Short mmCIF file of C-alpha atoms in Angstrom, two decimals:
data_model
loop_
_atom_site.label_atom_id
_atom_site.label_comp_id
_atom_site.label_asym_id
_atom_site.label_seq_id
_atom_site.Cartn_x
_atom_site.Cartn_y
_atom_site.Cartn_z
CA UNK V 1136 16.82 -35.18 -27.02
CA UNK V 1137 15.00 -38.20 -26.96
CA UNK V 1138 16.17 -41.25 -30.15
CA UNK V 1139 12.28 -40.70 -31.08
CA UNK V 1140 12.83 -36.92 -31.14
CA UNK V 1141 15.86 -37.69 -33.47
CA UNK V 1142 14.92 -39.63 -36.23
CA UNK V 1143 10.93 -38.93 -36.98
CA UNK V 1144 10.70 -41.10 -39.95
CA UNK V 1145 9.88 -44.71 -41.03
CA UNK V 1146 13.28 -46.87 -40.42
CA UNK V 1147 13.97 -50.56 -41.61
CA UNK V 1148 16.61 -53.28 -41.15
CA UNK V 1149 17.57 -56.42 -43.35
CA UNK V 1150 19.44 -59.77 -42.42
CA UNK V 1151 23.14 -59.19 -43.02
CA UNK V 1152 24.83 -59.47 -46.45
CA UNK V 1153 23.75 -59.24 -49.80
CA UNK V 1154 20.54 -61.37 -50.58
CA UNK V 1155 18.16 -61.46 -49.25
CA UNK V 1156 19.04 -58.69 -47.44
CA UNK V 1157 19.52 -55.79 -50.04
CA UNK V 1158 16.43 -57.56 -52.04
CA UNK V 1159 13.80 -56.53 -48.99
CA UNK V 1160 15.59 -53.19 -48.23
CA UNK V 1161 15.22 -52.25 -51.88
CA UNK V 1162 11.45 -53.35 -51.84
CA UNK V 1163 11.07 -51.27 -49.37
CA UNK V 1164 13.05 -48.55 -50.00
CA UNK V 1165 10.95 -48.47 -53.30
CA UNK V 1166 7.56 -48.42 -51.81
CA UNK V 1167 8.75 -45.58 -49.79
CA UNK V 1168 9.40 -43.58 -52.81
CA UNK V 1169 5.92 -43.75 -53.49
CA UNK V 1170 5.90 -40.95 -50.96
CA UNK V 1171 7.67 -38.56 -52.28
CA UNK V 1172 11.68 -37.29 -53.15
CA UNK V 1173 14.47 -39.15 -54.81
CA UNK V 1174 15.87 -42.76 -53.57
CA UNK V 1175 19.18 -42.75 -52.71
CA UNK V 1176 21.34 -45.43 -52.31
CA UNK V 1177 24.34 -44.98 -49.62
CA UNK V 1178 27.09 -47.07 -49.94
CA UNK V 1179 31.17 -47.32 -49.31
CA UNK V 1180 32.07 -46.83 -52.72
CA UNK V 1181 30.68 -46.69 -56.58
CA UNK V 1182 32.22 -49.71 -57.56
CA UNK V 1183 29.97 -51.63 -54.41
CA UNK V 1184 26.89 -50.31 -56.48
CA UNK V 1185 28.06 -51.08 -60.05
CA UNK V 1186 29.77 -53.85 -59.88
CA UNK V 1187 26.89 -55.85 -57.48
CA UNK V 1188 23.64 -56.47 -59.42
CA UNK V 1189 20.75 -55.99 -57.17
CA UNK V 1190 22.23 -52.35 -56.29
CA UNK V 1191 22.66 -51.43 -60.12
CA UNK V 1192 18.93 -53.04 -61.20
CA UNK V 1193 17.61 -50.37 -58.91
CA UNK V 1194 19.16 -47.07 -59.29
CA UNK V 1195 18.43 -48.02 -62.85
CA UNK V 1196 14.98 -48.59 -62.54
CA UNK V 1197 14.08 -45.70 -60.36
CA UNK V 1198 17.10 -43.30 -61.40
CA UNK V 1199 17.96 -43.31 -57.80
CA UNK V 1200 21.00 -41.23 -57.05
CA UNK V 1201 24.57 -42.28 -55.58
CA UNK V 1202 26.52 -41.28 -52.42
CA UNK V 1203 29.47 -43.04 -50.99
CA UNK V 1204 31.58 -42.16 -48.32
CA UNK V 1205 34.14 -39.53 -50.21
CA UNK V 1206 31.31 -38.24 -52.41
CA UNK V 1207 28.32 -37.16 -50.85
CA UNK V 1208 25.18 -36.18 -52.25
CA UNK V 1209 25.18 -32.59 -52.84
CA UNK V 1210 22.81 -32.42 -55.67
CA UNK V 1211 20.11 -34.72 -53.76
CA UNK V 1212 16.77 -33.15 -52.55
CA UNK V 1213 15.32 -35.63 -49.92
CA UNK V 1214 14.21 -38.93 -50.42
CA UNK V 1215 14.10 -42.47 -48.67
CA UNK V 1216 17.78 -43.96 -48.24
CA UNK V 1217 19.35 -47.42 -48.53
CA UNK V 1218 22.15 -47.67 -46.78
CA UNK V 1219 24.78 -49.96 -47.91
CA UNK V 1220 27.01 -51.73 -45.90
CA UNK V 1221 27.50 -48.43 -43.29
CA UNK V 1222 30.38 -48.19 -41.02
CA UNK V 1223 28.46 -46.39 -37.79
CA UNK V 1224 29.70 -43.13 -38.01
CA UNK V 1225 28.49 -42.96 -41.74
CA UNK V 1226 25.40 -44.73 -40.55
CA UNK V 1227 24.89 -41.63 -38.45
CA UNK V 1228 25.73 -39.42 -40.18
CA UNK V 1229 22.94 -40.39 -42.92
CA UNK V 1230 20.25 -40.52 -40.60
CA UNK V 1231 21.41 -37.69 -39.43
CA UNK V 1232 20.65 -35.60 -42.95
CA UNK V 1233 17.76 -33.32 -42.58
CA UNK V 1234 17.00 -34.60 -46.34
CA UNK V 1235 16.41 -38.52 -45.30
CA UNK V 1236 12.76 -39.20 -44.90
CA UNK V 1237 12.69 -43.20 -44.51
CA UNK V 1238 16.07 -45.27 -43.81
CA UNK V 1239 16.65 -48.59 -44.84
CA UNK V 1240 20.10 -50.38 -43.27
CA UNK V 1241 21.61 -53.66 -45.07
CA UNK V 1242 24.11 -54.39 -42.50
CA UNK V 1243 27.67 -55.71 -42.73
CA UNK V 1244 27.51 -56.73 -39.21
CA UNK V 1245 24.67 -56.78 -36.37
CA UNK V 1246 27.77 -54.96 -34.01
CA UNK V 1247 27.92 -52.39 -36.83
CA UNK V 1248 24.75 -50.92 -36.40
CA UNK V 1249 23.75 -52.15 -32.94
CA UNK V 1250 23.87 -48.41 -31.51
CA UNK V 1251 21.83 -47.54 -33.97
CA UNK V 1252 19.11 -49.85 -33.86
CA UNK V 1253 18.88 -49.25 -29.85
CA UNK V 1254 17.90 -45.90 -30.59
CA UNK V 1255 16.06 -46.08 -33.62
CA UNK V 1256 14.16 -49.79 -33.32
CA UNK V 1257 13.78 -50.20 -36.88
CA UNK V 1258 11.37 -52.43 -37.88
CA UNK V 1259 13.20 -55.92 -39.34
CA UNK V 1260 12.59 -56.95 -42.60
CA UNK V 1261 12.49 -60.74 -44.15
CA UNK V 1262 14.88 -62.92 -41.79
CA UNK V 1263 16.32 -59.71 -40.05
CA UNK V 1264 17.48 -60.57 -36.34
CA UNK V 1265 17.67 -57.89 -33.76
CA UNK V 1266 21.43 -56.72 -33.08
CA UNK V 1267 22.61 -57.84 -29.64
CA UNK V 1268 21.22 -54.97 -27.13
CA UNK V 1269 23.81 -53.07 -25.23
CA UNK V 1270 24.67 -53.73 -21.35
CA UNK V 1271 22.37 -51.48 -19.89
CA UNK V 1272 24.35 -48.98 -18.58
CA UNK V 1273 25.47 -48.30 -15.00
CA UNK V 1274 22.52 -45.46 -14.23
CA UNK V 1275 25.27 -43.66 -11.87
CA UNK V 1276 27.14 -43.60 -15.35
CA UNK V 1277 24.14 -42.56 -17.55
CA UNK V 1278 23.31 -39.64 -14.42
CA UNK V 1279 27.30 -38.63 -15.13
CA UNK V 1280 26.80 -38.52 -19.04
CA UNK V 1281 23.78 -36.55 -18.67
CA UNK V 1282 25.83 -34.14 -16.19
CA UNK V 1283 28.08 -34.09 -19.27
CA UNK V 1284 26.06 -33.32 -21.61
CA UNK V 1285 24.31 -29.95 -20.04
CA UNK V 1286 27.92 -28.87 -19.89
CA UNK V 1287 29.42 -29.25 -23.18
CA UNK V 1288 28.32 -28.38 -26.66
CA UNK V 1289 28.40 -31.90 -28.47
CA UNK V 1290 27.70 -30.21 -31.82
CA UNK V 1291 31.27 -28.74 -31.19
CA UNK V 1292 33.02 -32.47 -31.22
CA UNK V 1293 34.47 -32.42 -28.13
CA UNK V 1294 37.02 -30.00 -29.61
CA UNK V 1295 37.17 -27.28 -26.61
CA UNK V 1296 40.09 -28.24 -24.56
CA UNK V 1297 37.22 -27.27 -21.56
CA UNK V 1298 34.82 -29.77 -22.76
CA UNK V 1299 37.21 -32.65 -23.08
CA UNK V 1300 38.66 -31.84 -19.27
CA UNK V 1301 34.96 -32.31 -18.21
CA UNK V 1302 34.82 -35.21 -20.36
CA UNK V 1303 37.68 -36.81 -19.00
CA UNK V 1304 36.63 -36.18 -15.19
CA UNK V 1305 33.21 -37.11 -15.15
CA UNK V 1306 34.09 -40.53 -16.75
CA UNK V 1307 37.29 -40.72 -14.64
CA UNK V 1308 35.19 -39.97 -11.14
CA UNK V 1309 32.40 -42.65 -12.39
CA UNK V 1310 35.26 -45.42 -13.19
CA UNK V 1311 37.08 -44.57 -10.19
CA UNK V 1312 34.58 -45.07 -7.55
CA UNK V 1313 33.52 -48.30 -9.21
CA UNK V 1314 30.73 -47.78 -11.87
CA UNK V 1315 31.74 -49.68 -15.11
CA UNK V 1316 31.32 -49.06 -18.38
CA UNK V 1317 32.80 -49.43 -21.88
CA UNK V 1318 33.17 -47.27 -25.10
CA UNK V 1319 30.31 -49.11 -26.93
CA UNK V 1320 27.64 -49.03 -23.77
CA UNK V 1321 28.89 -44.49 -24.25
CA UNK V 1322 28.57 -44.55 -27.87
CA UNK V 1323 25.06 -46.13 -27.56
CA UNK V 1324 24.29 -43.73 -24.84
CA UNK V 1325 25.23 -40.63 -26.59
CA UNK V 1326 23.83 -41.56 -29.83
CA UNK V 1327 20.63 -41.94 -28.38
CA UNK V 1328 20.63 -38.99 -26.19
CA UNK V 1329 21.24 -36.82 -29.58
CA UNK V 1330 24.71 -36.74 -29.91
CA UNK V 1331 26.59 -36.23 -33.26
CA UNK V 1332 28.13 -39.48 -34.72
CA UNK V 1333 31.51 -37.55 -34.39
CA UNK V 1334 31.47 -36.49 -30.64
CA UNK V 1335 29.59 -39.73 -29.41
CA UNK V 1336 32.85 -41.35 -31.36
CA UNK V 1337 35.63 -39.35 -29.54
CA UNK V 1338 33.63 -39.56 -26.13
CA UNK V 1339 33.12 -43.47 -26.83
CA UNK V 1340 37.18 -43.87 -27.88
CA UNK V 1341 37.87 -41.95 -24.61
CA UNK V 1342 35.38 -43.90 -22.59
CA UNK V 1343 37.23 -47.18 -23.33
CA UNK V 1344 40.32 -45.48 -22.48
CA UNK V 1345 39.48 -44.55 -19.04
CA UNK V 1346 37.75 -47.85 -18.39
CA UNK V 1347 40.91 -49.82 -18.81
CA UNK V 1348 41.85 -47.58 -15.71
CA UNK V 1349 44.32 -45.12 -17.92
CA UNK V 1350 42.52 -42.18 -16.22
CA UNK V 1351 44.16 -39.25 -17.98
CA UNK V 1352 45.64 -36.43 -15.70
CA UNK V 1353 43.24 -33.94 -14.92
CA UNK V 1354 43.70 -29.94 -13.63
CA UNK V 1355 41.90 -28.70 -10.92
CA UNK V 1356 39.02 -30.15 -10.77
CA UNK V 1357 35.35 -28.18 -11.68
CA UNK V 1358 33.08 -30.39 -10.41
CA UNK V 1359 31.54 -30.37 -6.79
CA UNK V 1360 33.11 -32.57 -4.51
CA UNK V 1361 30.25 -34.08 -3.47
CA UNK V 1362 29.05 -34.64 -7.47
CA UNK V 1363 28.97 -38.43 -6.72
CA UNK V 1364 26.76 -38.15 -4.29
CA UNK V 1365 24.54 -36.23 -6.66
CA UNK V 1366 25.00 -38.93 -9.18
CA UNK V 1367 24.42 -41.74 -7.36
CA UNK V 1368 21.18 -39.90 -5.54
CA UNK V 1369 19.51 -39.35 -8.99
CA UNK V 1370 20.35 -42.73 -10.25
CA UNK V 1371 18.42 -44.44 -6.85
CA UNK V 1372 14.65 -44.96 -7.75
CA UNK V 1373 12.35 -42.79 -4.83
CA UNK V 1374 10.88 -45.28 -2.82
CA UNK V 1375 7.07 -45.75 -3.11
CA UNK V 1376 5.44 -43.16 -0.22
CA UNK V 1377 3.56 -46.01 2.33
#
């Protein structure tokens, strides 16, 4: 699944911090409301929306509803969404609700929501900067993760013992034979190849493992032995026919 295929509605990114940041996200969180459904503001906790001023102005204003972190919203509809502050797995998993139809991010930090961005290019509000792009990634490693990725079920988290043994051994045969990578250039990967927040997380925190050259030990084999071949064939571009 394509990042376009993913997230097929309006998204938007401020400069870091409070103002101006959450002053354009709320503009424009607000003239997406216009639209249709409920605004909701996402944030880490209630107190970072009562106790900051901009935040409480607005859900005042436009009786927008509350979710943090340990409360979701389970009595919200649909509606455009500014997120507060998100960590990236709650960034995710927010643009991940089938009820979010526009997404606004105020971030903490560019690195924060970097993986994010690369997948969704929001368009950047006021004195927004782009996040620093991720290291494009080794294609041998990207023809590996896609291997991956037609074998396991991500939706299941990586929790199948099977899944993470293929896990393991495709990054462990990429690393091995000298295509690099870290857990951030996997987590963008797999979050923009449709991944859930969770499983990109656990492949990304497994990724970094291996690439320190901890390669964890592995049973038999499933994979052909010739499946770096096959990796490193697909990642080649054909050569134009003279």
């Amino acid at each position: 699944m394509s990042a376009a295929g993913r997230w097929r509605y309006p998204t938007a990114l401020t400069a870091v911090g409070d103002d101006p940041g959450l002053s354009d996200g709320i503009a424009w969180v607000a003239r997406r409301s216009r639209f249709g459904g409920t605004p909701l503001v996402y944030a880490p906790g209630r107190s970072n929306v009562d106790d900051n001023p901009w935040l409480r102005e607005f859900v005042d204003e436009v009786r927008a509803l509350v979710a943090t972190w340990r409360r979701p919203a389970t009595t919200w509809r649909g509606g455009p969404v500014l997120a507060a502050w998100p960590t990236p797995e709650e960034l995710t998993r927010i643009a991940d609700d089938r009820r979010t139809t526009a997404l606004c991010v105020v971030p903490n930090s560019l690195d924060e929501v970097a993986a994010w961005a690369q997948a969704a290019q929001p368009r950047l509000l006021g004195p927004a900067v782009p996040p620093p792009g991720a290291a494009r990634l080794d294609p041998v490693v990207a023809e590996a993760l896609t291997t991956l990725s037609g074998l396991v079920d991500p939706a299941s988290n990586l929790t199948a013992p099977q899944d993470r043994r293929d896990a393991a051994a495709v990054l462990s045969i990429a690393h091995a034979n000298g295509h690099c990578f870290t857990g951030e250039d996997v987590y963008a990967w797999t979050l923009a190849n449709g991944w859930p927040a969770r499983a990109a997380t656990r492949l990304a925190a497994l990724a970094a493992h291996v690439a320190t050259g901890q390669h964890p030990p592995l049973p038999t084999s499933t994979f052909a032995t010739d499946i770096l071949d096959v990796w490193r064939q697909r990642a080649t571009p054909a050569e134009p026919r003279k």
